[in-house]
Amino acid sequence: MSESQKAQKTAEAAEVSNFTISEEELAAAMERERGELEKTWARPTGVWGWLTDTDHKAIALRYIVTAFIFFVLGGLEAALMRIQLARPNNHFLSPDQYNQIFTVHGTTMMFLFAVPIMTALGIYLVPLMIGARDVAFPRVNLFGYYVYLIGGILLYAAFFLNTGPDAGWFAYVPLSSAYSPGKRVDIWAQMITFTELSALAGAVVIIGSVFKMRAPGMSINRLPLFVWAQLITSFMIIFAMPSVMLASGLLASDRLIDTHFFNPAEGGDPILYQHLFWFFGHPEVYIIFIPGLGFISPIIVAFARRKIFGYTAMVLSLISTGFIGFGLWVHHMFATPIPQMGQSFFTAASMVISIPTGVQIFCWIATLWGSRLNLKTPLLFVLGFFWVFVLGGLTGVMLASVPLDLQIHDTFFVVAHLHYVLIGGAVFPLFGAFYYWFPKWTGRLLSERAGRLNFWLMFIGFNLVFFPMHQLGLNGMPRRVYTYLPETGWSTLNLIASIGAFILASGVLVFIINVVWAYRAGMVAGDNPWAAESLEWAVSSPPPNFNFHNIPVVQGRYPLWEGIENAPVVRGLSTTKREALVTSVMDAQPELRFEIPGPSIWPLMVALSAAVMFIVGIFTPWAILTGAILAGIALTCWFFGDPNYENHTARETGKKSPTISPVSRPPELQPKEI
Amino acid sequence: MFRQLLLCSFLCLFVASCKREERKFSQPPAQFKSYDVTMSDVHPGSTGVQQPVKSASDEHAYDTNEGKRLFTQYNCSGCHANGGGGMGPPLMDAQWIYGSNTENIYSTIVEGRPNGMPSFRQKIPDAQLQQIVAYVKSMSGQLRKDVEPGRTDDMNARRSEQRTERKTPQQTTAPPQ
Amino acid sequence: MTSKTNTISRICQCLLALSVSSCGGIQNAVNPAGPQADSLSRLWWLMFTVCSVVFVLVLIAVLLALRNRTSEPPANTPPLLELPPEQQRRRRNAIISAVTVTAVILFVFLIVSYSAGRSLTADLAHKNGLTIDVTGHQWWWEVRYNDADASNIFTTANEIHIPVGVPVLFNLHGADVIHSFWVPNLGGKRDLIPGKNNSAWYQADKPGVFRGQCAEYCGLQHAQMALWIVAEPQDQFNAWRQSQTQTSMTPTTDSQKRGQQVFLSAPCVMCHAINGTPAGSNVGPNLTHIASRNTIAAATLSNTREHLAQWIKDSQSVKPGNKMPQNNLGEADLQALLDYLQSLK
């Protein structure tokens, strides 16, 4: 370096270190910036605005409300089933009605409630927890929501028109191919395609956001466990969903265009369907369960007032659960003529997967041990999880054994097991998450008293419904029966289960009342009512549209507990364009500024074209061509149209506030010039 | 206003639950007698032309599928296998010797016909007869595509009925040779 | 033969009454009546005991972790980021021990389960057992007794007799959709899959009547597709088998003769076979010895005259959606038909 260059550098450094600004000027400049950011990130209004809004929080809340409506509908179907089964030889429902109801109940809960609501909480909270202004692909996010909505409406419109599927939520062939007349199963198959697309869209959005949009300083080993869970789930979705797409697609093809994939007389195989379905179906339950694990960690950390015990072990457990989850699927097929040696590998894998889950449970207990715990509702639901899920997991180990499974497979024992693990492992943590994050979403706390009532009604009701089912399965009661004879002796336990169902339902009702009441009249929450540690609690409740005005440089795994007040912040992102900071995958080093697309109508258009293609395609093959052309046009407009990231007012008037230069900081902490 | 319209249309849809998917497990007997069926278009005097009978089974996918099962199980396939044309006359083409209306086909099955078609009077209950008649019509693509059955899990020698194009029925007066 | 059938009927009714109690009745997986079910039942009790202990221990651990409760809101307790190294080490060791114990338990389960499985699938052919072909239809069980001598082969439906103490090989086929053959007192279930051959050995070690049910959802009447297995001493079984290979009873009274005529001229003959008459269709259950069975309609109704009448006239009211149509028979014809059917022992 020459002498003159060295002199120039010294002079610049001196200029920088001597630059000062008064407190008032700083505050005024921040206000101006904030105002511009609010204008740039403003959400569109009116009906058009509702159709085009790509704000991740708005989309997530829509997902949550829609999924909860489906949860209630699925619960009503369950209530109808329990009424029918309360007495032997009951005539409340005809067999055809009952078969449609249990199929739609399973399909609703698995596809229209469980996966979307987990995605929803991820879409809301992941950008906030990683310190990003938005998700990586907001329009894909919106597209995912529309496709989900269309799929759900398709199923329920069909159900109300007596065209609801009646072959079970997994629709084994040949019952669902050659022995299901009409369009019922075709509607089911196409609805599967819609919810897969939606899940894949959500998965892509989350992976892109988590890998590339984290705040500087949030290296991969500082990622909150909630975000780890969502990331792993998203990878599982990408590997699992294509399998069910294939299963339902081949089924639709066998039904509509005379293919023979599952026709044994022409060289096909009914077991092929089972393999394809369960290769998805088993990871599917982990896709539902792992985000639930992700809810529990932040709640335990906040209430135990401690860092999580064994963070590395927890992360590795989540990863191994996700990975091993793909190696279990044949345990749904132990009664088929698959050779015993092969089946035994799946017994081993099904047992091994309880080890990482066990590690997680032990680490949580270790975190809670000895800490001063305030038993608020979120923590109550976490404790409920321990009871319910551990019981369910243990019955799972029983089912993993091939010979024992041959007795209890396809009986009410399995119904009990699956509800214990799904409700225990996903719904209880979910309700805990609702009570924990409702203040962040709405600015108000849910009522504690109602919350406790909610928990106890759900806990007692749930155990009353499903615990007797273990005994019923051992007593010989198979699944999916619309009635039973009085001589079987199953009446008493069934009656108890039916009574429990209404107690469980009343718990959910208390929750709904709590939400409706607290939305307007709940205690105002403030930014961080739980004094928790992750970044979403650093912003207001509810957060501003742009999430963070000044993105902090994260100092540790528990940002708000590890000196966020004195941390540097990211400066230089535009206030007149929607911009986000893209960072590297492992160490979150800033790499570039990325323009985030704004509101757009094209996701809706592509979703509607897909609807034409798949729904009308059940009735005529011409719809597939039409829909594909429409989708092509809409996609072209999506990709090549204006992404709408600019604040047009600012561009037109030419007014822009000067950005504030770095203030009184040592050179090494200044953000790099990009 | 918009909300009321939406609610109204939803209710209409709900009330008119889809006819195609109706499953009637106990059907009323046929309203016509097989021997009342006329074979000719020419009617003496000024007696009006009889309207063809509309069978509800023509719009029920469950009934056409049941008809397909019964076609095999009652051994109609014995002479009319794969649509017929071997021992018995083909049923999947446009030529109808004894008429293509519901009551004609019903009459053919119940009465029997010369040269080998047995009479199934009192052997097949009326409810099942209506299902078989609906299926026979679907073999030549006469019904709506969404009502016609798909393929069975057997060796398939030809396209399923739902992929069979409609062949407009033509009446011949000559019985088969 | 009549008295033996009556005895079986009586046993049947007694057991039906007994099964009102929910534990240890028929159709119960933890009430084994044979070696296969017995090994499964023992496996069940082992896993149940160990898992219950584990559950209780985990719950105790959770409850102990809750000892230090407070009513102070979380904001009032400053967070603790680092545990003292001693506590850290103790907890780490506790978790490692817990995980090790879990792994050991799971390994033991794996071994025990594998060996139980081996005992189920062991080839028992050398013990000169019996072979029965069961074909699952929507919604009844077709049962065919095989034999090297063709004159000993016969077909029946929904009720299977087996000799006590003899292993029986069941060959399982699905005719239409997937069904599952499950008799909990005798062993685990096996699926009947169209296009696939599945088989299972079952053995009853004590006489009795055991109920089974289809365990794979197969359509409208999956709920009412049950079967009975009657385990009886070898000589009784031989007598039963002998009678089943006979052709049908020739009608003796006028009413029975009229009943046979009604059968042959009504829709019955299109689906049901009665050996020794022109009725030979195998679409529905074989009725050659219908009066020897304890139940009808796949173990939905007991085999009484009233139930037979109800089933024939309006089976759709009992099992809506089942493949048997309603029949509009005149009263005299119906009574004659019932007389004939009840003579088919």
Tab-separated table of C-alpha atoms in Angstrom, chain A residues 83-337:
chain	number	residue	atom	x	y	z
A	83	ILE	CA	-72.737	-41.374	19.498
A	84	GLN	CA	-73.198	-44.227	17.027
A	85	LEU	CA	-70.870	-46.515	18.985
A	86	ALA	CA	-72.204	-45.649	22.429
A	87	ARG	CA	-74.666	-48.532	22.269
A	88	PRO	CA	-74.609	-51.846	20.427
A	89	ASN	CA	-76.770	-52.188	17.307
A	90	ASN	CA	-77.336	-48.455	17.266
A	91	HIS	CA	-79.179	-46.943	14.285
A	92	PHE	CA	-78.078	-43.345	14.676
A	93	LEU	CA	-75.941	-43.558	11.544
A	94	SER	CA	-76.309	-45.876	8.570
A	95	PRO	CA	-73.211	-47.871	7.599
A	96	ASP	CA	-72.728	-45.696	4.530
A	97	GLN	CA	-72.866	-42.511	6.597
A	98	TYR	CA	-70.561	-43.928	9.244
A	99	ASN	CA	-68.019	-45.034	6.649
A	100	GLN	CA	-67.957	-41.598	5.089
A	101	ILE	CA	-67.695	-39.951	8.477
A	102	PHE	CA	-64.747	-41.954	9.751
A	103	THR	CA	-62.938	-41.485	6.446
A	104	VAL	CA	-63.519	-37.748	6.418
A	105	HIS	CA	-62.571	-37.533	10.107
A	106	GLY	CA	-59.223	-39.180	9.483
A	107	THR	CA	-58.560	-37.275	6.284
A	108	THR	CA	-59.502	-33.936	7.877
A	109	MET	CA	-57.409	-34.438	10.969
A	110	MET	CA	-54.329	-35.761	9.186
A	111	PHE	CA	-54.299	-33.641	6.043
A	112	LEU	CA	-56.406	-30.580	6.742
A	113	PHE	CA	-55.594	-29.935	10.383
A	114	ALA	CA	-52.415	-31.463	11.689
A	115	VAL	CA	-49.860	-30.720	8.987
A	116	PRO	CA	-51.176	-27.259	8.023
A	117	ILE	CA	-51.353	-25.985	11.577
A	118	MET	CA	-47.783	-27.042	12.276
A	119	THR	CA	-46.743	-25.335	9.049
A	120	ALA	CA	-48.730	-22.287	10.149
A	121	LEU	CA	-46.946	-21.840	13.423
A	122	GLY	CA	-43.671	-22.246	11.609
A	123	ILE	CA	-44.570	-19.664	9.015
A	124	TYR	CA	-45.531	-17.151	11.683
A	125	LEU	CA	-42.715	-17.674	14.130
A	126	VAL	CA	-39.685	-18.829	12.151
A	127	PRO	CA	-38.936	-15.456	10.479
A	128	LEU	CA	-39.339	-13.737	13.836
A	129	MET	CA	-37.132	-16.226	15.641
A	130	ILE	CA	-34.362	-15.988	13.070
A	131	GLY	CA	-34.483	-12.219	12.829
A	132	ALA	CA	-35.762	-11.887	9.273
A	133	ARG	CA	-38.121	-9.323	7.809
A	134	ASP	CA	-40.190	-11.888	5.897
A	135	VAL	CA	-39.980	-15.420	4.558
A	136	ALA	CA	-37.832	-16.294	1.589
A	137	PHE	CA	-40.691	-16.846	-0.875
A	138	PRO	CA	-43.802	-14.940	0.205
A	139	ARG	CA	-45.788	-15.652	-2.955
A	140	VAL	CA	-45.106	-19.403	-2.764
A	141	ASN	CA	-46.329	-19.159	0.798
A	142	LEU	CA	-49.601	-17.570	-0.312
A	143	PHE	CA	-49.959	-20.141	-3.082
A	144	GLY	CA	-49.597	-22.902	-0.497
A	145	TYR	CA	-52.429	-21.437	1.542
A	146	TYR	CA	-54.790	-21.158	-1.424
A	147	VAL	CA	-54.115	-24.700	-2.560
A	148	TYR	CA	-54.811	-25.926	0.978
A	149	LEU	CA	-58.037	-23.939	1.173
A	150	ILE	CA	-59.224	-25.265	-2.171
A	151	GLY	CA	-58.419	-28.845	-1.148
A	152	GLY	CA	-60.335	-28.484	2.093
A	153	ILE	CA	-63.346	-26.918	0.426
A	154	LEU	CA	-63.279	-29.687	-2.180
A	155	LEU	CA	-63.425	-32.381	0.463
A	156	TYR	CA	-66.217	-30.775	2.469
A	157	ALA	CA	-68.308	-29.749	-0.490
A	158	ALA	CA	-68.112	-33.357	-1.640
A	159	PHE	CA	-68.908	-34.609	1.863
A	160	PHE	CA	-72.040	-32.487	2.079
A	161	LEU	CA	-73.083	-33.691	-1.374
A	162	ASN	CA	-72.982	-37.356	-0.314
A	163	THR	CA	-69.754	-37.727	-2.316
A	164	GLY	CA	-67.478	-37.884	0.694
A	165	PRO	CA	-64.797	-40.594	0.450
A	166	ASP	CA	-65.687	-43.797	2.289
A	167	ALA	CA	-62.647	-46.015	1.864
A	168	GLY	CA	-60.776	-44.992	4.995
A	169	TRP	CA	-58.184	-42.240	5.310
A	170	PHE	CA	-55.586	-44.474	3.720
A	171	ALA	CA	-57.921	-45.976	1.114
A	172	TYR	CA	-56.412	-49.403	0.495
A	173	VAL	CA	-56.867	-50.900	-2.927
A	174	PRO	CA	-58.729	-52.928	-4.185
A	175	LEU	CA	-61.521	-51.482	-2.017
A	176	SER	CA	-60.720	-47.969	-3.188
A	177	SER	CA	-60.041	-48.802	-6.816
A	178	ALA	CA	-62.500	-51.356	-8.208
A	179	TYR	CA	-64.924	-51.571	-5.276
A	180	SER	CA	-65.762	-47.910	-4.682
A	181	PRO	CA	-68.321	-46.751	-7.222
A	182	GLY	CA	-68.855	-43.110	-8.086
A	183	LYS	CA	-66.501	-40.219	-7.597
A	184	ARG	CA	-65.965	-40.401	-3.868
A	185	VAL	CA	-62.486	-41.841	-3.875
A	186	ASP	CA	-61.482	-39.691	-6.862
A	187	ILE	CA	-62.272	-36.623	-4.788
A	188	TRP	CA	-60.160	-38.033	-1.966
A	189	ALA	CA	-57.246	-38.701	-4.294
A	190	GLN	CA	-57.293	-35.179	-5.717
A	191	MET	CA	-57.661	-33.616	-2.302
A	192	ILE	CA	-54.472	-35.433	-1.288
A	193	THR	CA	-52.686	-33.802	-4.223
A	194	PHE	CA	-53.784	-30.359	-3.051
A	195	THR	CA	-52.637	-30.794	0.501
A	196	GLU	CA	-49.314	-32.238	-0.682
A	197	LEU	CA	-48.720	-29.192	-2.855
A	198	SER	CA	-49.532	-26.950	0.063
A	199	ALA	CA	-47.198	-28.794	2.411
A	200	LEU	CA	-44.399	-28.792	-0.158
A	201	ALA	CA	-44.827	-25.051	-0.678
A	202	GLY	CA	-44.626	-24.454	3.058
A	203	ALA	CA	-41.580	-26.712	3.363
A	204	VAL	CA	-39.708	-24.897	0.599
A	205	VAL	CA	-40.496	-21.549	2.187
A	206	ILE	CA	-39.255	-22.610	5.595
A	207	ILE	CA	-36.065	-24.241	4.367
A	208	GLY	CA	-35.206	-21.216	2.236
A	209	SER	CA	-35.860	-18.840	5.093
A	210	VAL	CA	-34.016	-20.832	7.749
A	211	PHE	CA	-30.947	-21.487	5.640
A	212	LYS	CA	-30.482	-18.116	4.067
A	213	MET	CA	-32.253	-15.414	6.013
A	214	ARG	CA	-31.015	-15.707	9.566
A	215	ALA	CA	-29.802	-12.640	11.430
A	216	PRO	CA	-26.018	-12.231	11.478
A	217	GLY	CA	-24.479	-14.057	14.411
A	218	MET	CA	-27.123	-16.799	14.437
A	219	SER	CA	-24.815	-19.556	13.318
A	220	ILE	CA	-26.383	-22.944	12.828
A	221	ASN	CA	-25.509	-24.059	16.337
A	222	ARG	CA	-27.413	-21.102	17.761
A	223	LEU	CA	-30.648	-21.926	15.994
A	224	PRO	CA	-33.610	-22.184	18.410
A	225	LEU	CA	-34.943	-25.729	18.795
A	226	PHE	CA	-38.312	-24.583	17.456
A	227	VAL	CA	-36.619	-23.606	14.205
A	228	TRP	CA	-34.635	-26.868	14.100
A	229	ALA	CA	-37.871	-28.812	14.430
A	230	GLN	CA	-39.509	-26.856	11.606
A	231	LEU	CA	-36.442	-27.277	9.408
A	232	ILE	CA	-36.270	-31.034	9.886
A	233	THR	CA	-40.013	-31.359	9.350
A	234	SER	CA	-39.711	-29.441	6.104
A	235	PHE	CA	-37.048	-31.805	4.815
A	236	MET	CA	-39.217	-34.757	5.772
A	237	ILE	CA	-42.124	-33.223	3.876
A	238	ILE	CA	-40.030	-32.925	0.753
A	239	PHE	CA	-39.045	-36.577	0.862
A	240	ALA	CA	-42.343	-38.026	1.995
A	241	MET	CA	-45.019	-36.108	0.088
A	242	PRO	CA	-44.033	-37.296	-3.402
A	243	SER	CA	-44.710	-40.867	-2.303
A	244	VAL	CA	-48.330	-40.216	-1.422
A	245	MET	CA	-48.676	-38.098	-4.534
A	246	LEU	CA	-47.632	-41.194	-6.441
A	247	ALA	CA	-49.979	-43.458	-4.489
A	248	SER	CA	-53.017	-41.228	-4.943
A	249	GLY	CA	-52.069	-40.433	-8.524
A	250	LEU	CA	-51.739	-44.076	-9.479
A	251	LEU	CA	-55.008	-44.795	-7.693
A	252	ALA	CA	-56.777	-42.038	-9.620
A	253	SER	CA	-55.214	-43.359	-12.796
A	254	ASP	CA	-56.417	-46.919	-12.094
A	255	ARG	CA	-59.918	-45.617	-11.445
A	256	LEU	CA	-60.219	-43.146	-14.309
A	257	ILE	CA	-58.084	-44.367	-17.186
A	258	ASP	CA	-57.994	-48.145	-16.796
A	259	THR	CA	-54.383	-48.570	-15.754
A	260	HIS	CA	-53.508	-51.720	-13.812
A	261	PHE	CA	-50.962	-50.621	-11.226
A	262	PHE	CA	-52.857	-52.335	-8.441
A	263	ASN	CA	-54.757	-54.995	-10.424
A	264	PRO	CA	-53.305	-58.413	-9.608
A	265	ALA	CA	-55.045	-60.022	-12.600
A	266	GLU	CA	-53.033	-57.862	-14.977
A	267	GLY	CA	-49.695	-57.903	-13.182
A	268	GLY	CA	-50.304	-55.184	-10.616
A	269	ASP	CA	-50.093	-55.519	-6.855
A	270	PRO	CA	-52.346	-54.225	-4.069
A	271	ILE	CA	-49.397	-54.254	-1.696
A	272	LEU	CA	-47.577	-51.749	-3.913
A	273	TYR	CA	-50.190	-49.224	-2.893
A	274	GLN	CA	-49.610	-49.974	0.756
A	275	HIS	CA	-45.867	-49.510	0.381
A	276	LEU	CA	-46.237	-46.219	-1.469
A	277	PHE	CA	-48.812	-44.932	0.959
A	278	TRP	CA	-47.014	-45.906	4.140
A	279	PHE	CA	-43.638	-44.735	2.924
A	280	PHE	CA	-45.360	-41.358	3.188
A	281	GLY	CA	-47.729	-42.320	5.983
A	282	HIS	CA	-45.198	-43.068	8.613
A	283	PRO	CA	-43.049	-39.959	8.096
A	284	GLU	CA	-46.364	-38.073	8.015
A	285	VAL	CA	-46.973	-38.768	11.675
A	286	TYR	CA	-43.470	-37.546	12.464
A	287	ILE	CA	-44.123	-34.500	10.305
A	288	ILE	CA	-46.998	-33.836	12.671
A	289	PHE	CA	-45.144	-34.798	15.832
A	290	ILE	CA	-41.732	-33.129	15.404
A	291	PRO	CA	-43.066	-29.546	15.271
A	292	GLY	CA	-44.886	-30.399	18.503
A	293	LEU	CA	-41.519	-31.234	20.039
A	294	GLY	CA	-40.387	-27.853	18.755
A	295	PHE	CA	-43.149	-26.116	20.704
A	296	ILE	CA	-42.217	-27.788	23.940
A	297	SER	CA	-38.593	-26.681	24.074
A	298	PRO	CA	-39.210	-22.914	24.109
A	299	ILE	CA	-42.022	-23.274	26.624
A	300	ILE	CA	-39.863	-25.347	28.974
A	301	VAL	CA	-36.898	-22.984	28.591
A	302	ALA	CA	-39.029	-19.925	29.335
A	303	PHE	CA	-40.723	-21.435	32.363
A	304	ALA	CA	-37.691	-23.231	33.769
A	305	ARG	CA	-35.722	-19.999	33.369
A	306	ARG	CA	-32.751	-22.033	32.160
A	307	LYS	CA	-31.054	-22.961	28.966
A	308	ILE	CA	-32.114	-26.315	27.600
A	309	PHE	CA	-30.110	-29.220	28.912
A	310	GLY	CA	-28.159	-30.936	26.166
A	311	TYR	CA	-28.839	-28.719	23.158
A	312	THR	CA	-26.586	-30.772	20.861
A	313	ALA	CA	-28.218	-34.013	21.957
A	314	MET	CA	-31.626	-32.488	21.350
A	315	VAL	CA	-30.728	-31.387	17.831
A	316	LEU	CA	-29.174	-34.739	16.975
A	317	SER	CA	-32.267	-36.478	18.380
A	318	LEU	CA	-34.546	-34.428	16.186
A	319	ILE	CA	-32.428	-35.197	13.143
A	320	SER	CA	-32.253	-38.918	13.900
A	321	THR	CA	-35.990	-39.100	14.551
A	322	GLY	CA	-36.576	-37.502	11.187
A	323	PHE	CA	-34.157	-39.827	9.498
A	324	ILE	CA	-35.158	-43.092	11.156
A	325	GLY	CA	-38.820	-42.161	10.614
A	326	PHE	CA	-38.369	-43.100	6.981
A	327	GLY	CA	-37.384	-46.633	7.876
A	328	LEU	CA	-40.475	-47.779	9.751
A	329	TRP	CA	-43.260	-47.936	7.240
A	330	VAL	CA	-43.710	-51.682	6.963
A	331	HIS	CA	-44.902	-51.816	10.569
A	332	HIS	CA	-48.294	-50.867	9.153
A	333	MET	CA	-48.169	-53.996	6.991
A	334	PHE	CA	-47.154	-56.754	9.371
A	335	ALA	CA	-50.292	-58.800	8.573
A	336	THR	CA	-49.448	-59.008	4.870
A	337	PRO	CA	-47.406	-61.890	3.474
